[in-house]
CSV table of C-alpha atoms in Angstrom, one decimal:
chain,number,residue,atom,x,y,z
A,1463,UNK,CA,0.1,-0.1,-0.1
A,1464,UNK,CA,2.9,2.1,0.7
A,1465,UNK,CA,4.5,2.0,-2.7
A,1466,UNK,CA,1.1,2.6,-3.9
A,1467,UNK,CA,0.8,6.0,-2.2
A,1468,UNK,CA,4.2,6.7,-3.4
A,1469,UNK,CA,3.5,5.9,-7.2
A,1470,UNK,CA,3.0,9.4,-8.9
A,1471,UNK,CA,-0.4,10.1,-8.9
A,1472,UNK,CA,-2.0,11.2,-12.4
A,1473,UNK,CA,-5.5,12.7,-12.0
A,1474,UNK,CA,-7.3,13.3,-15.3
A,1475,UNK,CA,-10.3,15.6,-15.7
A,1476,UNK,CA,-13.3,14.3,-18.2
A,1477,UNK,CA,-13.8,11.0,-19.9
A,1478,UNK,CA,-14.2,12.1,-23.3
A,1479,UNK,CA,-11.2,11.4,-26.2
A,1480,UNK,CA,-8.5,13.2,-24.7
A,1481,UNK,CA,-9.0,11.5,-21.1
A,1482,UNK,CA,-9.8,8.5,-22.5
A,1483,UNK,CA,-6.8,7.8,-24.6
A,1484,UNK,CA,-4.4,9.4,-22.5
A,1485,UNK,CA,-5.3,7.1,-19.8
A,1486,UNK,CA,-4.8,4.4,-22.2
A,1487,UNK,CA,-1.7,5.5,-23.0
A,1488,UNK,CA,-0.1,5.6,-19.2
A,1489,UNK,CA,-1.6,1.7,-18.5
A,1490,UNK,CA,1.9,0.4,-18.7
A,1491,UNK,CA,3.4,3.2,-16.7
A,1492,UNK,CA,4.7,3.3,-13.3
A,1493,UNK,CA,1.7,5.7,-12.6
A,1494,UNK,CA,-1.4,5.9,-10.4
A,1495,UNK,CA,-4.3,7.0,-12.7
A,1496,UNK,CA,-7.6,8.6,-11.8
A,1497,UNK,CA,-10.2,9.6,-14.1
A,1498,UNK,CA,-12.9,11.4,-12.8
A,1499,UNK,CA,-16.2,12.5,-15.0
A,1500,UNK,CA,-19.2,13.8,-13.9
A,1501,UNK,CA,-21.1,11.1,-16.2
A,1502,UNK,CA,-20.1,7.1,-16.1
A,1503,UNK,CA,-19.9,6.8,-19.6
A,1504,UNK,CA,-17.7,7.9,-22.4
A,1505,UNK,CA,-19.7,10.0,-25.5
A,1506,UNK,CA,-18.9,9.6,-29.0
A,1507,UNK,CA,-20.4,13.5,-29.3
A,1508,UNK,CA,-20.0,13.1,-33.3
A,1509,UNK,CA,-23.2,11.3,-33.7
A,1510,UNK,CA,-25.2,12.6,-31.0
A,1511,UNK,CA,-27.1,14.4,-33.8
A,1512,UNK,CA,-28.0,10.7,-35.0
A,1513,UNK,CA,-29.6,10.2,-31.0
A,1514,UNK,CA,-31.6,13.9,-31.6
A,1515,UNK,CA,-33.1,12.7,-34.8
A,1516,UNK,CA,-34.0,9.5,-34.1
A,1517,UNK,CA,-31.3,7.2,-35.6
A,1518,UNK,CA,-29.7,5.6,-33.0
A,1519,UNK,CA,-30.3,5.3,-29.1
A,1520,UNK,CA,-27.9,6.7,-26.6
A,1521,UNK,CA,-26.4,3.4,-25.9
A,1522,UNK,CA,-25.0,2.6,-29.5
A,1523,UNK,CA,-22.6,5.8,-29.1
A,1524,UNK,CA,-22.2,5.3,-25.2
A,1525,UNK,CA,-19.6,2.9,-23.3
A,1526,UNK,CA,-19.1,3.2,-19.4
A,1527,UNK,CA,-15.8,4.2,-19.0
A,1528,UNK,CA,-15.4,1.4,-16.2
A,1529,UNK,CA,-16.1,-1.2,-18.8
A,1530,UNK,CA,-13.1,0.4,-21.2
A,1531,UNK,CA,-10.7,0.6,-18.4
A,1532,UNK,CA,-11.4,-2.5,-16.2
A,1533,UNK,CA,-8.6,-4.1,-17.2
A,1534,UNK,CA,-6.2,-1.4,-16.6
A,1535,UNK,CA,-4.8,-2.3,-12.9
A,1536,UNK,CA,-3.4,0.9,-12.4
A,1537,UNK,CA,-6.7,3.0,-13.4
A,1538,UNK,CA,-9.6,3.9,-11.1
A,1539,UNK,CA,-12.5,5.6,-11.9
A,1540,UNK,CA,-14.6,7.8,-10.4
A,1541,UNK,CA,-18.0,9.7,-11.1
A,1542,UNK,CA,-17.9,13.3,-9.7
A,1543,UNK,CA,-18.2,17.4,-9.8
A,1544,UNK,CA,-14.8,18.7,-9.8
A,1545,UNK,CA,-15.6,22.3,-8.1
A,1546,UNK,CA,-12.3,23.6,-7.9
A,1547,UNK,CA,-8.4,23.1,-8.6
A,1548,UNK,CA,-6.0,24.3,-6.6
A,1549,UNK,CA,-2.8,24.6,-8.7
A,1550,UNK,CA,-0.2,25.8,-5.7
A,1551,UNK,CA,-1.2,23.0,-3.2
A,1552,UNK,CA,-1.9,20.2,-6.4
A,1553,UNK,CA,-5.3,19.5,-5.3
A,1554,UNK,CA,-8.6,19.2,-6.9
A,1555,UNK,CA,-11.7,19.4,-5.1
A,1556,UNK,CA,-14.9,17.4,-5.8
A,1557,UNK,CA,-18.2,18.7,-5.0
A,1558,UNK,CA,-19.7,17.8,-1.2
A,1559,UNK,CA,-16.6,15.2,-1.3
A,1560,UNK,CA,-13.5,16.5,-0.1
A,1561,UNK,CA,-10.4,16.7,-2.1
A,1562,UNK,CA,-7.7,14.7,-4.3
A,1563,UNK,CA,-3.9,15.4,-4.1
A,1564,UNK,CA,-1.9,14.9,-7.4
A,1565,UNK,CA,1.5,14.8,-8.8
A,1566,UNK,CA,0.2,15.5,-12.6
A,1567,UNK,CA,-3.2,16.7,-13.4
A,1568,UNK,CA,-4.5,16.6,-16.6
A,1569,UNK,CA,-8.1,18.5,-17.7
A,1570,UNK,CA,-9.9,17.5,-20.5
A,1571,UNK,CA,-13.4,18.4,-19.9
A,1572,UNK,CA,-14.5,19.7,-23.0
A,1573,UNK,CA,-16.8,22.8,-23.7
A,1574,UNK,CA,-20.1,23.9,-23.4
A,1575,UNK,CA,-23.1,25.5,-24.8
A,1576,UNK,CA,-22.7,29.3,-25.7
A,1577,UNK,CA,-25.7,31.3,-25.6
A,1578,UNK,CA,-23.7,34.6,-26.1
A,1579,UNK,CA,-24.9,35.7,-22.5
A,1580,UNK,CA,-28.6,35.2,-23.5
A,1581,UNK,CA,-29.0,32.0,-21.2
A,1582,UNK,CA,-32.6,32.6,-21.0
A,1583,UNK,CA,-32.9,31.0,-24.2
A,1584,UNK,CA,-31.2,27.8,-23.3
A,1585,UNK,CA,-34.6,25.7,-22.4
A,1586,UNK,CA,-36.4,26.9,-25.9
A,1587,UNK,CA,-33.1,25.9,-27.9
A,1588,UNK,CA,-31.5,23.4,-26.3
A,1589,UNK,CA,-27.8,22.7,-27.5
A,1590,UNK,CA,-25.9,19.0,-28.4
A,1591,UNK,CA,-23.4,18.7,-26.3
A,1592,UNK,CA,-24.8,15.6,-24.0
A,1593,UNK,CA,-27.3,12.4,-24.4
A,1594,UNK,CA,-29.7,14.9,-22.2
A,1595,UNK,CA,-29.6,17.4,-25.0
A,1596,UNK,CA,-30.0,14.8,-27.9
A,1597,UNK,CA,-33.1,13.2,-26.4
A,1598,UNK,CA,-34.6,16.9,-25.5
A,1599,UNK,CA,-34.2,17.5,-28.9
A,1600,UNK,CA,-35.7,14.2,-30.0
A,1601,UNK,CA,-38.5,14.4,-27.8
A,1602,UNK,CA,-39.1,18.2,-29.0
A,1603,UNK,CA,-39.4,17.3,-32.8
A,1604,UNK,CA,-41.3,13.6,-32.3
A,1605,UNK,CA,-43.7,15.6,-29.7
A,1606,UNK,CA,-44.2,18.3,-32.8
A,1607,UNK,CA,-45.5,16.0,-35.0
A,1608,UNK,CA,-48.1,14.4,-32.8
A,1609,UNK,CA,-49.2,17.9,-31.7
A,1610,UNK,CA,-49.7,19.0,-35.0
A,1611,UNK,CA,-51.6,15.6,-35.8
A,1612,UNK,CA,-54.4,16.9,-33.8
A,1613,UNK,CA,-54.3,20.8,-34.1
A,1614,UNK,CA,-57.0,22.1,-36.2
A,1615,UNK,CA,-55.8,25.9,-36.4
A,1616,UNK,CA,-53.7,25.9,-39.6
A,1617,UNK,CA,-51.4,28.9,-38.2
A,1618,UNK,CA,-50.8,26.5,-35.0
A,1619,UNK,CA,-49.9,23.6,-37.0
A,1620,UNK,CA,-47.7,25.4,-39.9
A,1621,UNK,CA,-45.7,27.0,-36.4
A,1622,UNK,CA,-45.8,23.1,-34.9
A,1623,UNK,CA,-44.7,22.0,-38.6
A,1624,UNK,CA,-41.4,24.7,-38.1
A,1625,UNK,CA,-38.3,23.5,-37.0
A,1626,UNK,CA,-35.4,26.2,-37.1
A,1627,UNK,CA,-31.4,24.9,-36.2
A,1628,UNK,CA,-29.5,28.2,-35.4
A,1629,UNK,CA,-25.8,27.7,-36.8
A,1630,UNK,CA,-24.2,26.5,-39.6
A,1631,UNK,CA,-21.0,24.6,-38.0
A,1632,UNK,CA,-20.6,20.7,-39.0
A,1633,UNK,CA,-23.3,20.4,-35.9
A,1634,UNK,CA,-25.7,22.6,-37.7
A,1635,UNK,CA,-25.8,21.1,-40.9
A,1636,UNK,CA,-25.7,17.8,-40.1
A,1637,UNK,CA,-29.2,18.5,-37.4
A,1638,UNK,CA,-31.3,19.8,-40.0
A,1639,UNK,CA,-30.2,17.6,-42.5
A,1640,UNK,CA,-31.2,14.6,-40.3
A,1641,UNK,CA,-34.5,16.1,-39.4
A,1642,UNK,CA,-35.4,17.2,-43.3
A,1643,UNK,CA,-34.2,13.1,-44.0
A,1644,UNK,CA,-37.0,12.2,-40.8
A,1645,UNK,CA,-40.0,14.3,-42.0
A,1646,UNK,CA,-39.2,12.9,-45.6
A,1647,UNK,CA,-38.6,9.2,-45.1
A,1648,UNK,CA,-39.0,7.7,-41.6
A,1649,UNK,CA,-42.3,9.6,-41.0
A,1650,UNK,CA,-43.8,10.4,-44.5
A,1651,UNK,CA,-47.0,7.9,-43.9
A,1652,UNK,CA,-47.2,7.6,-40.2
A,1653,UNK,CA,-49.8,10.3,-39.5
A,1654,UNK,CA,-53.5,10.3,-41.1
A,1655,UNK,CA,-54.4,14.2,-40.6
A,1656,UNK,CA,-50.7,15.9,-41.6
A,1657,UNK,CA,-48.3,15.3,-44.1
A,1658,UNK,CA,-44.8,15.7,-42.4
A,1659,UNK,CA,-43.1,16.0,-45.9
A,1660,UNK,CA,-44.7,19.4,-46.1
A,1661,UNK,CA,-42.7,20.5,-42.4
A,1662,UNK,CA,-40.2,23.4,-42.8
A,1663,UNK,CA,-36.9,22.9,-41.9
A,1664,UNK,CA,-34.9,26.0,-41.4
A,1665,UNK,CA,-31.0,26.4,-41.4
A,1666,UNK,CA,-30.0,29.6,-39.4
A,1667,UNK,CA,-26.2,30.7,-39.9
A,1668,UNK,CA,-25.5,34.6,-39.2
A,1669,UNK,CA,-22.2,34.7,-40.6
A,1670,UNK,CA,-21.7,34.8,-44.8
A,1671,UNK,CA,-21.5,30.9,-45.4
A,1672,UNK,CA,-22.2,27.6,-43.6
A,1673,UNK,CA,-19.6,25.5,-43.0
A,1674,UNK,CA,-17.3,28.3,-42.3
A,1675,UNK,CA,-14.2,26.2,-41.5
A,1676,UNK,CA,-14.5,24.1,-44.9
A,1677,UNK,CA,-13.2,25.6,-48.2
A,1678,UNK,CA,-15.6,27.4,-50.1
A,1679,UNK,CA,-16.4,24.8,-52.8
A,1680,UNK,CA,-17.6,22.3,-49.9
A,1681,UNK,CA,-19.7,25.0,-48.1
A,1682,UNK,CA,-21.4,25.6,-51.5
A,1683,UNK,CA,-21.9,21.9,-52.0
A,1684,UNK,CA,-23.3,21.5,-48.8
A,1685,UNK,CA,-26.0,24.4,-48.5
A,1686,UNK,CA,-27.1,22.5,-52.4
A,1687,UNK,CA,-27.4,19.2,-50.8
A,1688,UNK,CA,-29.4,20.6,-48.1
A,1689,UNK,CA,-31.9,22.4,-50.6
A,1690,UNK,CA,-32.1,19.0,-52.2
A,1691,UNK,CA,-33.3,17.5,-49.3
A,1692,UNK,CA,-36.1,20.6,-48.4
A,1693,UNK,CA,-33.6,22.8,-45.8
A,1694,UNK,CA,-34.1,26.5,-46.2
A,1695,UNK,CA,-30.8,27.8,-45.5
A,1696,UNK,CA,-30.5,31.3,-44.7
A,1697,UNK,CA,-26.9,33.0,-44.4
A,1698,UNK,CA,-26.4,36.5,-42.8
A,1699,UNK,CA,-29.4,35.6,-40.3
A,1700,UNK,CA,-27.7,36.4,-36.7
A,1701,UNK,CA,-30.9,35.8,-33.8
A,1702,UNK,CA,-31.3,38.3,-32.0
A,1703,UNK,CA,-34.3,36.6,-29.8
A,1704,UNK,CA,-35.8,33.4,-29.1
A,1705,UNK,CA,-39.6,33.0,-27.5
A,1706,UNK,CA,-41.8,30.6,-27.2
A,1707,UNK,CA,-43.6,30.1,-30.5
A,1708,UNK,CA,-41.3,32.0,-32.7
A,1709,UNK,CA,-37.7,33.1,-33.8
A,1710,UNK,CA,-36.5,36.4,-34.7
A,1711,UNK,CA,-33.5,37.1,-37.1
A,1712,UNK,CA,-32.5,39.9,-39.4
A,1713,UNK,CA,-35.9,41.5,-38.7
A,1714,UNK,CA,-38.0,38.9,-39.4
A,1715,UNK,CA,-40.3,36.9,-37.0
A,1716,UNK,CA,-40.4,33.0,-37.7
A,1717,UNK,CA,-43.3,31.2,-35.9
A,1718,UNK,CA,-41.6,28.0,-34.9
A,1719,UNK,CA,-42.2,25.7,-31.9
A,1720,UNK,CA,-38.7,23.7,-31.8
A,1721,UNK,CA,-35.5,25.2,-31.8
A,1722,UNK,CA,-32.1,23.8,-32.0
A,1723,UNK,CA,-29.0,25.5,-30.9
A,1724,UNK,CA,-25.3,24.9,-32.7
A,1725,UNK,CA,-24.4,28.5,-32.4
A,1726,UNK,CA,-21.8,28.8,-30.2
A,1727,UNK,CA,-19.2,27.0,-27.5
A,1728,UNK,CA,-17.5,28.2,-24.4
A,1729,UNK,CA,-15.0,26.9,-21.8
A,1730,UNK,CA,-16.3,25.2,-18.6
A,1731,UNK,CA,-16.3,27.6,-15.6
A,1732,UNK,CA,-13.8,24.8,-14.0
A,1733,UNK,CA,-10.9,26.3,-16.1
A,1734,UNK,CA,-10.7,29.4,-14.8
A,1735,UNK,CA,-10.2,28.2,-11.4
A,1736,UNK,CA,-6.5,27.6,-12.9
A,1737,UNK,CA,-5.3,30.8,-13.2
A,1738,UNK,CA,-4.5,30.8,-16.3
A,1739,UNK,CA,-4.6,32.8,-19.9
A,1740,UNK,CA,-8.2,32.3,-21.2
A,1741,UNK,CA,-9.3,33.3,-24.8
A,1742,UNK,CA,-12.3,34.9,-25.7
A,1743,UNK,CA,-14.3,31.1,-25.6
A,1744,UNK,CA,-12.4,30.6,-22.0
A,1745,UNK,CA,-10.2,28.1,-23.4
A,1746,UNK,CA,-6.7,27.9,-21.8
A,1747,UNK,CA,-4.2,29.2,-23.8
A,1748,UNK,CA,-1.6,26.2,-23.6
A,1749,UNK,CA,2.1,25.5,-24.3
A,1750,UNK,CA,3.8,24.0,-26.9
A,1751,UNK,CA,3.3,20.8,-25.2
A,1752,UNK,CA,-0.1,21.3,-23.7
A,1753,UNK,CA,0.9,22.7,-20.2
A,1754,UNK,CA,-0.3,25.2,-18.3
A,1755,UNK,CA,1.9,28.1,-18.5
A,1756,UNK,CA,4.3,28.2,-15.1
A,1757,UNK,CA,2.7,24.9,-14.1
A,1758,UNK,CA,4.5,22.2,-16.1
A,1759,UNK,CA,2.4,19.2,-14.5
A,1760,UNK,CA,-0.8,20.5,-15.0
A,1761,UNK,CA,-2.2,19.9,-19.0
A,1762,UNK,CA,-5.1,21.2,-20.6
A,1763,UNK,CA,-6.4,19.0,-23.6
A,1764,UNK,CA,-9.2,18.9,-26.3
A,1765,UNK,CA,-11.7,20.7,-26.9
A,1766,UNK,CA,-10.8,22.7,-23.6
A,1767,UNK,CA,-7.5,24.3,-24.6
A,1768,UNK,CA,-6.4,26.8,-27.1
A,1769,UNK,CA,-3.7,25.2,-28.8
A,1770,UNK,CA,-2.1,27.5,-31.9
A,1771,UNK,CA,-0.6,24.9,-34.5
A,1772,UNK,CA,1.7,26.8,-36.8
A,1773,UNK,CA,1.7,24.1,-39.3
A,1774,UNK,CA,-2.4,23.8,-39.4
A,1775,UNK,CA,-2.3,27.7,-39.5
A,1776,UNK,CA,-4.8,28.2,-37.1
A,1777,UNK,CA,-6.1,27.4,-33.0
A,1778,UNK,CA,-7.0,23.6,-33.5
A,1779,UNK,CA,-10.7,23.1,-33.7
A,1780,UNK,CA,-12.8,21.6,-30.9
A,1781,UNK,CA,-13.1,18.1,-32.7
A,1782,UNK,CA,-12.4,14.3,-32.1
A,1783,UNK,CA,-8.8,14.1,-33.7
A,1784,UNK,CA,-6.7,16.7,-32.0
A,1785,UNK,CA,-8.5,15.3,-28.7
A,1786,UNK,CA,-7.2,11.4,-29.3
A,1787,UNK,CA,-3.8,13.2,-30.4
A,1788,UNK,CA,-2.9,15.4,-27.5
A,1789,UNK,CA,-4.1,12.4,-25.0
A,1790,UNK,CA,-1.8,10.2,-26.4
A,1791,UNK,CA,1.0,12.4,-27.1
A,1792,UNK,CA,1.1,13.8,-23.1
A,1793,UNK,CA,0.9,9.9,-22.0
A,1794,UNK,CA,4.3,9.9,-23.6
A,1795,UNK,CA,5.5,13.0,-22.0
A,1796,UNK,CA,4.4,11.9,-18.5
A,1797,UNK,CA,6.4,9.2,-19.2
A,1798,UNK,CA,9.3,11.0,-20.4
A,1799,UNK,CA,9.1,13.2,-17.3
A,1800,UNK,CA,9.5,9.6,-15.4
A,1801,UNK,CA,12.6,8.8,-17.0
A,1802,UNK,CA,13.8,12.2,-16.9
A,1803,UNK,CA,13.8,13.1,-20.5
A,1804,UNK,CA,13.0,15.8,-22.6
A,1805,UNK,CA,9.5,16.5,-23.5
A,1806,UNK,CA,8.1,16.7,-27.0
A,1807,UNK,CA,6.0,19.7,-28.3
A,1808,UNK,CA,2.7,18.2,-29.5
A,1809,UNK,CA,2.0,18.5,-33.4
A,1810,UNK,CA,-0.9,18.1,-34.8
A,1811,UNK,CA,-1.5,16.1,-37.9
A,1812,UNK,CA,-4.4,17.0,-39.6
A,1813,UNK,CA,-6.5,14.2,-41.1
A,1814,UNK,CA,-8.8,16.3,-42.7
A,1815,UNK,CA,-12.9,16.9,-41.5
A,1816,UNK,CA,-15.8,15.2,-43.2
A,1817,UNK,CA,-19.5,16.5,-42.7
A,1818,UNK,CA,-22.7,14.4,-43.6
A,1819,UNK,CA,-25.7,16.2,-45.1
A,1820,UNK,CA,-28.2,13.2,-45.9
A,1821,UNK,CA,-28.5,10.3,-47.1
A,1822,UNK,CA,-25.5,9.3,-49.2
A,1823,UNK,CA,-24.2,12.7,-49.0
A,1824,UNK,CA,-21.5,14.1,-46.9
A,1825,UNK,CA,-18.7,16.7,-47.9
A,1826,UNK,CA,-14.9,15.8,-47.1
A,1827,UNK,CA,-11.7,18.1,-47.0
A,1828,UNK,CA,-8.7,15.5,-46.6
A,1829,UNK,CA,-5.5,17.2,-47.4
A,1830,UNK,CA,-5.6,18.8,-50.9
A,1831,UNK,CA,-8.4,17.0,-51.8
A,1832,UNK,CA,-12.2,18.6,-52.0
A,1833,UNK,CA,-15.0,16.5,-52.7
A,1834,UNK,CA,-18.9,15.4,-51.8
A,1835,UNK,CA,-21.0,13.1,-52.5
A,1836,UNK,CA,-21.7,9.1,-51.7
A,1837,UNK,CA,-17.8,8.5,-51.4
A,1838,UNK,CA,-17.1,11.0,-48.7
A,1839,UNK,CA,-20.3,9.7,-47.2
A,1840,UNK,CA,-18.6,6.0,-47.0
A,1841,UNK,CA,-15.8,7.7,-46.2
A,1842,UNK,CA,-17.2,9.5,-42.9
A,1843,UNK,CA,-19.6,6.3,-42.3
A,1844,UNK,CA,-15.8,4.0,-42.2
A,1845,UNK,CA,-14.5,6.4,-39.7
A,1846,UNK,CA,-17.0,7.3,-37.3
A,1847,UNK,CA,-17.5,3.6,-36.8
A,1848,UNK,CA,-13.8,3.1,-36.7
A,1849,UNK,CA,-13.5,5.4,-33.5
A,1850,UNK,CA,-16.7,4.4,-31.4
A,1851,UNK,CA,-15.5,2.8,-28.5
A,1852,UNK,CA,-16.6,-0.8,-28.1
A,1853,UNK,CA,-17.0,-3.6,-31.0
A,1854,UNK,CA,-20.6,-4.0,-29.6
A,1855,UNK,CA,-21.4,-0.4,-30.6
A,1856,UNK,CA,-19.5,-0.8,-34.2
A,1857,UNK,CA,-21.9,-3.6,-34.9
A,1858,UNK,CA,-25.1,-2.1,-33.9
A,1859,UNK,CA,-24.4,1.2,-35.5
A,1860,UNK,CA,-23.2,-0.6,-39.0
A,1861,UNK,CA,-26.3,-2.7,-38.9
A,1862,UNK,CA,-28.6,0.5,-37.9
A,1863,UNK,CA,-27.7,2.4,-40.4
A,1864,UNK,CA,-27.7,-0.6,-42.9
A,1865,UNK,CA,-31.0,-0.8,-42.0
A,1866,UNK,CA,-32.2,2.9,-42.3
A,1867,UNK,CA,-30.2,3.2,-45.7
A,1868,UNK,CA,-32.6,0.1,-47.3
A,1869,UNK,CA,-35.8,0.8,-45.8
A,1870,UNK,CA,-35.9,4.7,-44.7
A,1871,UNK,CA,-36.9,3.6,-41.4
A,1872,UNK,CA,-35.6,4.8,-38.2
A,1873,UNK,CA,-36.0,2.5,-34.9
A,1874,UNK,CA,-35.5,5.0,-31.8
A,1875,UNK,CA,-38.6,7.3,-32.6
A,1876,UNK,CA,-40.0,6.7,-29.1
A,1877,UNK,CA,-41.3,9.4,-26.9
A,1878,UNK,CA,-40.1,8.4,-23.4
A,1879,UNK,CA,-39.2,11.8,-21.6
A,1880,UNK,CA,-41.2,14.2,-19.9
A,1881,UNK,CA,-39.8,17.6,-21.9
A,1882,UNK,CA,-42.2,19.4,-23.2
A,1883,UNK,CA,-43.2,22.8,-24.1
A,1884,UNK,CA,-47.0,23.2,-24.0
A,1885,UNK,CA,-49.1,24.5,-27.1
A,1886,UNK,CA,-49.9,27.6,-25.6
A,1887,UNK,CA,-47.4,29.5,-27.9
A,1888,UNK,CA,-46.9,33.2,-28.7
A,1889,UNK,CA,-47.6,33.9,-32.2
A,1890,UNK,CA,-46.9,37.1,-34.2
A,1891,UNK,CA,-48.8,39.9,-34.3
A,1892,UNK,CA,-49.0,42.9,-37.0
A,1893,UNK,CA,-45.6,44.3,-35.5
A,1894,UNK,CA,-43.8,40.9,-36.2
A,1895,UNK,CA,-43.8,40.3,-40.0
A,1896,UNK,CA,-43.6,36.3,-40.6
A,1897,UNK,CA,-41.9,34.9,-43.5
A,1898,UNK,CA,-40.6,31.4,-44.4
A,1899,UNK,CA,-38.0,33.0,-46.5
A,1900,UNK,CA,-36.1,36.0,-45.1
A,1901,UNK,CA,-34.2,38.2,-46.8
A,1902,UNK,CA,-30.4,38.1,-45.6
A,1903,UNK,CA,-29.7,41.0,-43.8
A,1904,UNK,CA,-27.1,41.5,-40.8
A,1905,UNK,CA,-28.2,42.4,-37.0
A,1906,UNK,CA,-26.3,41.9,-34.4
A,1907,UNK,CA,-26.9,40.0,-31.3
A,1908,UNK,CA,-28.4,41.8,-28.6
């Protein structure tokens, strides 16, 4: 027991890609590893939108952290919430459960949804950061069709059948395409008094183009394919208000009862307790080895880190690949420390980026190759299945996709929760003009 206590203690906050790959990288190192997460599972966030659109069940994109690390003898798993980090005392404080000391600390908490100071919008426009968010969105989308089926007032029915996705990044594009496919294929013949195919799906982007981090040609391809699915894509449409029953953007009011927020991100409040420099999003600005300035024993990885890569030409994006690579690299640097060898700076290997648009359609930006269509979709599918944790999940998701692709059916169309916004919505009045095709007009967020 004494030898175990003298073994260097590595504490990892967060069981996402960075935290999990780091823990695995230390499996044979002479250290004690404690991984702490507020959830008991590792979540494959890139596929959350498929849970939200009733294509997959939560258990198919998540796996218990304990089961992943069950055979790693030097790893402990704790489910808890870290409230504060004391970098001088080398301790972390847990909510209602004392403190834990560390020799090395790795913060990989990810990021949260940002409403740009308009937090009152959150109950009306859930984001897509965890399973609860995805189930909330699924509940609202499916319930909207159910309420429309029995709604007699055509104005109210139109609002119920209008779905607004705010934010034209990969999450927003994928979510808008998924809702459009849901109404066009899976629900098309399930109702008697409404035609789900007549539902309106709108994607609002405040900037000049969707998929802003992609080349212009792929952004244009994505826009074309979304419109082919019947999605109304509107750029230069900054949202300045969300209320029960409508969204206001660029001077126009859009009647809707279902809004999905995919427009903003920010660092978690825990990052501020490090006392390290933060960027405008609240992420920690890290050194070249991903450590915190002035504290080489503390690392910040993944989405929580502001890492400037000269070769990449920008700050690394909040996607899975940088987190995975940083987790593996930091494990090697900790082992190098123990062997009294110099650390190596982290160098990101850009494998490209992929975004799915709809059935058999995606866009791919891989090195110098830009292309879309079925080939991009197949690459997207293979890559995402490969990075799912657990053989069971890979097989199930592959079968689910095959079934959905060949039959046009989605098997997770269940309304099981209590997340419900009453139908007593506020509807447009003469001072709030209504349009389903608002013109491009830039308006600042109020």
